[in-house]
Amino acid sequence: MTVRRDWRDWSCEISVVVPASADIEVAESIVRQVMDDVSRACSRFRADSELSVVASQLPDGAIVSELLARLVRSALDVAALTEGDVDPTLGSALRAVGYDRDLSELPTALPGEQVDPRVTVVTRRTPGWTRVMLDQRQLAVPADLALDLGATAKAIAVDLAAESVATRLGCSVLVNIGGDLKTSGPALPGGWQVLVQDLAGDPAQQVSVGEGAAIATSSTQRRTWAQGGYLRHHILDPRSGLPVEPVWRSVSVAARDCLLANAYSTASIVRGHAAVSWLEGSGVSARLVDRAGRVITTGSWPSQLSQPQLVGVEDV
């Protein structure tokens, strides 16, 4: 028996699930606190976030908190792992395509709207992430760049929250923030049963997730808005600064932590058709759904079966 709490924040659905014997009130408060800490450190939509406050100092370098340094360091590690496909220096490009405030405040995209192919926001000869300097807590960002840590920060929040709940309550826990989930604590008999599906009507699959594992799902169907009559979504191609072509409706990846899973899922959206061979060559367990709703799996991700199968987590 388990108990759960659900709420909305960061423009997404959030859940925490623990055994019925555990204190769900405390579990929820821990997740909320971790999310608030991360938001206060790096939200680009909060004028009082640390990242916003120190932004004007960053071209010359500034000493930042341990948490912000960790968030930036993780984002740079992900950029290196994905060869720049997940670049944390796209803040200006995101603003240029209209993502300049919380998603709930943006115009809703209408059915049939298409990405505008005529606009080129940025053309970079040198990847932005390679120009960010971080030495311990000393952070320097060139004046022509703006950090956006959204994707990796959300994944880190999931990892931190799950570990914090398990440590504080000494129990099994599953934390989900907007499609990124992590389990932690003692093993749950039979594992956690998770329904993998992006939007209603998309292909669905129930899988089992063991303890200390994560699944992250990146999507071109969520976090969308309209700009000048054109559809936008939040995953940009670092080379153009525009939303990537939606080859995949969604990509789900299993890994040992949410940060790693999110790195592969987001980069797969950016890589498009080339993602399948990249994931297979990297030994990553993934589930990709294309625009026609066809499902492709890589690594040890189970095939679409009637009974839930354990998702394998490779040590990638």
XYZ file of C-alpha atoms in Angstrom:
316
model
C 0.000 0.000 0.000
C 1.249 3.445 -0.889
C 0.043 7.022 -0.449
C 0.700 9.936 -2.782
C 0.370 13.669 -3.081
C -0.085 15.534 -6.375
C 0.124 19.246 -7.130
C 1.256 21.649 -9.839
C 4.298 23.902 -9.906
C 6.905 24.919 -12.465
C 4.072 24.563 -15.038
C 4.024 20.789 -14.598
C 2.491 17.964 -12.590
C 4.327 16.855 -9.462
C 3.885 13.670 -7.425
C 5.490 12.075 -4.402
C 4.627 8.486 -3.468
C 5.684 6.651 -0.297
C 4.545 3.524 1.587
C 1.331 4.001 3.567
C 3.312 3.665 6.799
C 5.431 6.742 5.968
C 4.553 10.373 6.691
C 3.303 11.740 3.376
C 3.043 15.262 4.827
C 6.761 15.323 5.554
C 7.571 13.772 2.178
C 5.599 16.476 0.378
C 7.210 19.268 2.397
C 10.679 17.943 1.550
C 9.941 17.904 -2.188
C 8.472 21.406 -2.033
C 11.505 22.692 -0.139
C 13.977 21.195 -2.612
C 12.055 22.733 -5.506
C 11.975 26.116 -3.790
C 15.726 25.966 -3.123
C 16.437 25.177 -6.778
C 14.041 27.879 -7.982
C 15.631 30.486 -5.715
C 19.042 29.517 -7.037
C 18.497 29.529 -10.794
C 15.013 30.465 -12.018
C 15.219 32.946 -14.876
C 11.585 33.910 -14.225
C 12.271 35.187 -10.700
C 13.857 38.588 -10.230
C 14.978 37.491 -6.760
C 16.698 34.275 -7.846
C 20.425 34.169 -7.275
C 21.081 33.767 -11.000
C 19.031 36.881 -11.785
C 20.653 38.911 -9.020
C 24.248 38.105 -10.051
C 23.615 38.214 -13.831
C 25.165 41.660 -14.271
C 28.321 40.542 -12.448
C 28.884 37.337 -14.383
C 30.859 38.797 -17.330
C 33.567 39.772 -14.817
C 33.039 36.695 -12.654
C 31.171 36.270 -9.371
C 31.229 33.982 -6.361
C 27.994 31.979 -6.273
C 26.386 29.640 -3.755
C 27.253 25.959 -3.513
C 23.859 25.050 -4.946
C 24.073 27.350 -7.968
C 27.637 26.188 -8.615
C 26.425 22.579 -8.522
C 23.572 23.343 -10.922
C 25.902 25.059 -13.389
C 28.556 22.364 -13.094
C 25.995 19.642 -13.790
C 24.659 21.558 -16.798
C 28.174 21.880 -18.226
C 28.811 18.167 -17.647
C 25.613 17.353 -19.552
C 26.658 19.687 -22.379
C 29.966 17.839 -22.653
C 28.276 14.413 -22.535
C 25.836 15.370 -25.301
C 28.484 17.191 -27.379
C 26.614 20.458 -26.947
C 23.144 19.196 -27.868
C 21.938 20.223 -24.402
C 23.446 23.703 -24.048
C 22.748 25.737 -20.872
C 23.527 29.069 -22.564
C 20.321 29.386 -24.599
C 18.573 31.847 -22.293
C 18.614 34.650 -24.860
C 17.406 32.338 -27.641
C 14.513 31.128 -25.494
C 13.480 34.713 -24.820
C 13.738 35.496 -28.542
C 11.267 32.726 -29.427
C 8.853 33.970 -26.776
C 9.695 31.892 -23.698
C 10.341 34.970 -21.562
C 8.033 34.225 -18.628
C 6.345 31.302 -16.931
C 4.630 28.977 -19.407
C 1.237 29.598 -17.802
C 1.487 33.247 -18.897
C 2.319 32.542 -22.571
C -0.217 32.524 -25.436
C -1.633 29.064 -26.095
C -0.622 27.428 -29.359
C -3.536 26.536 -31.626
C -3.937 23.214 -33.488
C -2.243 23.297 -36.856
C 0.218 26.064 -36.058
C 3.697 25.328 -37.375
C 7.205 26.341 -36.403
C 8.251 29.404 -38.430
C 11.130 28.217 -40.677
C 12.150 31.710 -41.749
C 13.553 32.989 -38.454
C 17.137 32.395 -37.448
C 17.841 33.528 -33.908
C 21.473 32.585 -33.392
C 24.310 31.190 -35.463
C 27.273 30.130 -33.378
C 30.718 29.187 -34.494
C 31.784 28.458 -30.906
C 29.352 26.584 -28.656
C 28.185 28.808 -25.834
C 28.710 26.280 -23.061
C 32.447 26.023 -23.789
C 32.815 29.726 -22.971
C 31.360 29.452 -19.468
C 34.028 29.311 -16.774
C 33.408 27.700 -13.396
C 36.200 27.271 -10.859
C 34.826 25.973 -7.565
C 32.245 28.712 -6.855
C 33.736 31.344 -9.188
C 31.390 31.646 -12.180
C 32.006 33.718 -15.313
C 29.596 33.978 -18.258
C 30.338 36.190 -21.310
C 28.018 39.177 -21.669
C 26.521 37.884 -24.932
C 25.318 34.671 -23.254
C 22.502 34.017 -20.786
C 22.175 30.857 -18.738
C 19.028 28.748 -18.785
C 19.393 25.763 -16.465
C 15.771 24.645 -16.726
C 16.122 21.087 -18.031
C 19.042 19.967 -15.901
C 17.891 21.860 -12.801
C 14.527 20.084 -12.859
C 16.261 16.717 -13.109
C 18.601 17.560 -10.240
C 15.624 18.653 -8.145
C 14.047 15.225 -8.687
C 17.257 13.437 -7.681
C 17.774 15.630 -4.604
C 14.152 15.342 -3.488
C 14.037 11.551 -3.803
C 17.292 11.086 -1.906
C 16.220 13.577 0.771
C 12.857 11.890 1.388
C 14.429 8.417 1.540
C 17.121 9.597 3.975
C 14.757 11.590 6.213
C 11.954 9.007 6.398
C 13.960 5.824 5.851
C 11.465 4.519 3.322
C 10.951 3.833 -0.359
C 9.929 6.871 -2.387
C 9.100 7.872 -5.941
C 9.291 11.533 -6.921
C 7.978 12.794 -10.255
C 8.345 16.355 -11.537
C 6.941 16.923 -15.002
C 7.757 13.495 -16.408
C 11.138 13.141 -14.701
C 10.999 10.550 -11.927
C 13.409 8.970 -9.468
C 13.082 6.191 -6.923
C 15.124 5.880 -3.772
C 15.232 4.055 -0.439
C 14.651 0.381 0.421
C 13.463 -1.891 -2.358
C 9.718 -1.986 -2.909
C 8.410 -5.551 -3.528
C 7.730 -5.888 -7.238
C 9.260 -2.512 -7.965
C 7.430 0.719 -8.766
C 4.774 0.405 -11.476
C 5.019 3.361 -13.848
C 2.845 4.253 -16.828
C 5.019 5.728 -19.581
C 2.869 7.983 -21.760
C 3.231 11.597 -22.818
C -0.213 12.870 -23.851
C -3.537 11.064 -23.751
C -3.840 9.136 -27.004
C -0.084 8.511 -27.270
C 1.146 4.910 -27.056
C 1.221 3.854 -23.399
C 3.367 1.260 -21.637
C 3.473 0.159 -18.034
C 6.946 -0.719 -16.761
C 8.519 -1.683 -13.450
C 11.196 0.581 -11.998
C 13.558 -0.663 -9.304
C 15.019 1.335 -6.444
C 17.724 3.853 -7.187
C 16.603 4.260 -10.793
C 15.219 7.107 -12.854
C 13.184 7.695 -15.991
C 13.102 11.040 -17.787
C 10.771 11.912 -20.646
C 11.406 14.810 -23.021
C 8.606 15.942 -25.302
C 7.929 18.297 -28.191
C 4.209 18.238 -27.356
C 4.367 19.853 -23.932
C 5.648 23.301 -22.979
C 4.363 24.809 -26.212
C 3.116 28.318 -26.940
C 2.255 30.599 -29.844
C 4.435 33.425 -31.114
C 3.184 35.509 -34.015
C 0.899 32.723 -35.175
C 3.643 30.086 -35.062
C 4.049 27.113 -32.755
C 7.014 27.080 -30.401
C 8.282 24.434 -28.016
C 11.015 24.642 -25.405
C 13.694 22.306 -26.808
C 15.982 24.370 -29.009
C 18.650 23.443 -31.520
C 21.790 25.138 -30.152
C 23.003 25.762 -33.706
C 19.981 27.823 -34.779
C 18.324 28.873 -31.550
C 14.976 27.609 -32.892
C 12.752 24.791 -31.637
C 14.044 21.529 -33.083
C 12.102 19.708 -35.771
C 9.700 17.399 -33.902
C 10.961 14.093 -35.299
C 10.007 12.532 -31.963
C 6.801 13.194 -30.051
C 8.591 12.027 -26.921
C 11.702 10.211 -25.762
C 11.902 8.358 -22.432
C 15.228 7.170 -21.011
C 16.074 4.997 -17.998
C 19.299 5.656 -16.102
C 20.764 5.574 -12.613
C 19.698 9.163 -11.933
C 17.363 11.704 -13.446
C 20.131 14.080 -14.531
C 21.668 11.427 -16.778
C 18.306 10.213 -18.068
C 17.240 13.758 -18.910
C 20.533 14.440 -20.675
C 19.958 11.541 -23.071
C 16.241 12.162 -23.562
C 16.666 15.867 -24.337
C 19.672 15.314 -26.610
C 17.705 12.647 -28.478
C 15.000 15.180 -29.289
C 17.701 17.510 -30.627
C 19.448 14.789 -32.650
C 16.266 13.644 -34.379
C 16.695 10.543 -36.557
C 20.337 10.180 -35.501
C 19.273 9.594 -31.898
C 18.520 5.890 -32.320
C 22.022 4.832 -33.365
C 23.550 7.163 -30.757
C 21.483 5.656 -27.950
C 22.181 2.117 -29.121
C 25.902 2.824 -29.391
C 25.891 4.291 -25.878
C 24.037 1.312 -24.408
C 21.135 3.479 -23.247
C 17.692 2.049 -22.472
C 15.209 4.325 -24.229
C 11.719 4.477 -25.736
C 11.172 6.839 -28.664
C 7.741 7.705 -30.086
C 7.753 9.290 -33.535
C 5.218 11.697 -35.052
C 3.107 8.790 -36.352
C 2.968 7.191 -32.907
C 5.379 4.388 -33.766
C 7.538 3.152 -30.892
C 11.249 2.348 -31.127
C 13.203 0.987 -28.157
C 16.936 0.765 -27.513
C 19.136 -1.000 -24.982
C 17.261 -3.122 -22.457
C 14.026 -1.144 -22.576
C 11.341 -3.862 -22.750
C 9.250 -4.349 -25.861
C 5.569 -3.429 -25.741
C 4.220 -6.374 -23.761
C 0.948 -7.072 -21.980
C 2.684 -7.555 -18.635
C 4.928 -4.873 -17.081
C 8.635 -5.610 -17.460
C 11.536 -4.216 -15.448
C 13.306 -1.367 -17.207
C 17.033 -2.038 -17.336
C 19.300 0.753 -16.146
C 22.656 0.666 -17.858
C 25.728 2.081 -16.138
C 26.308 4.644 -18.898
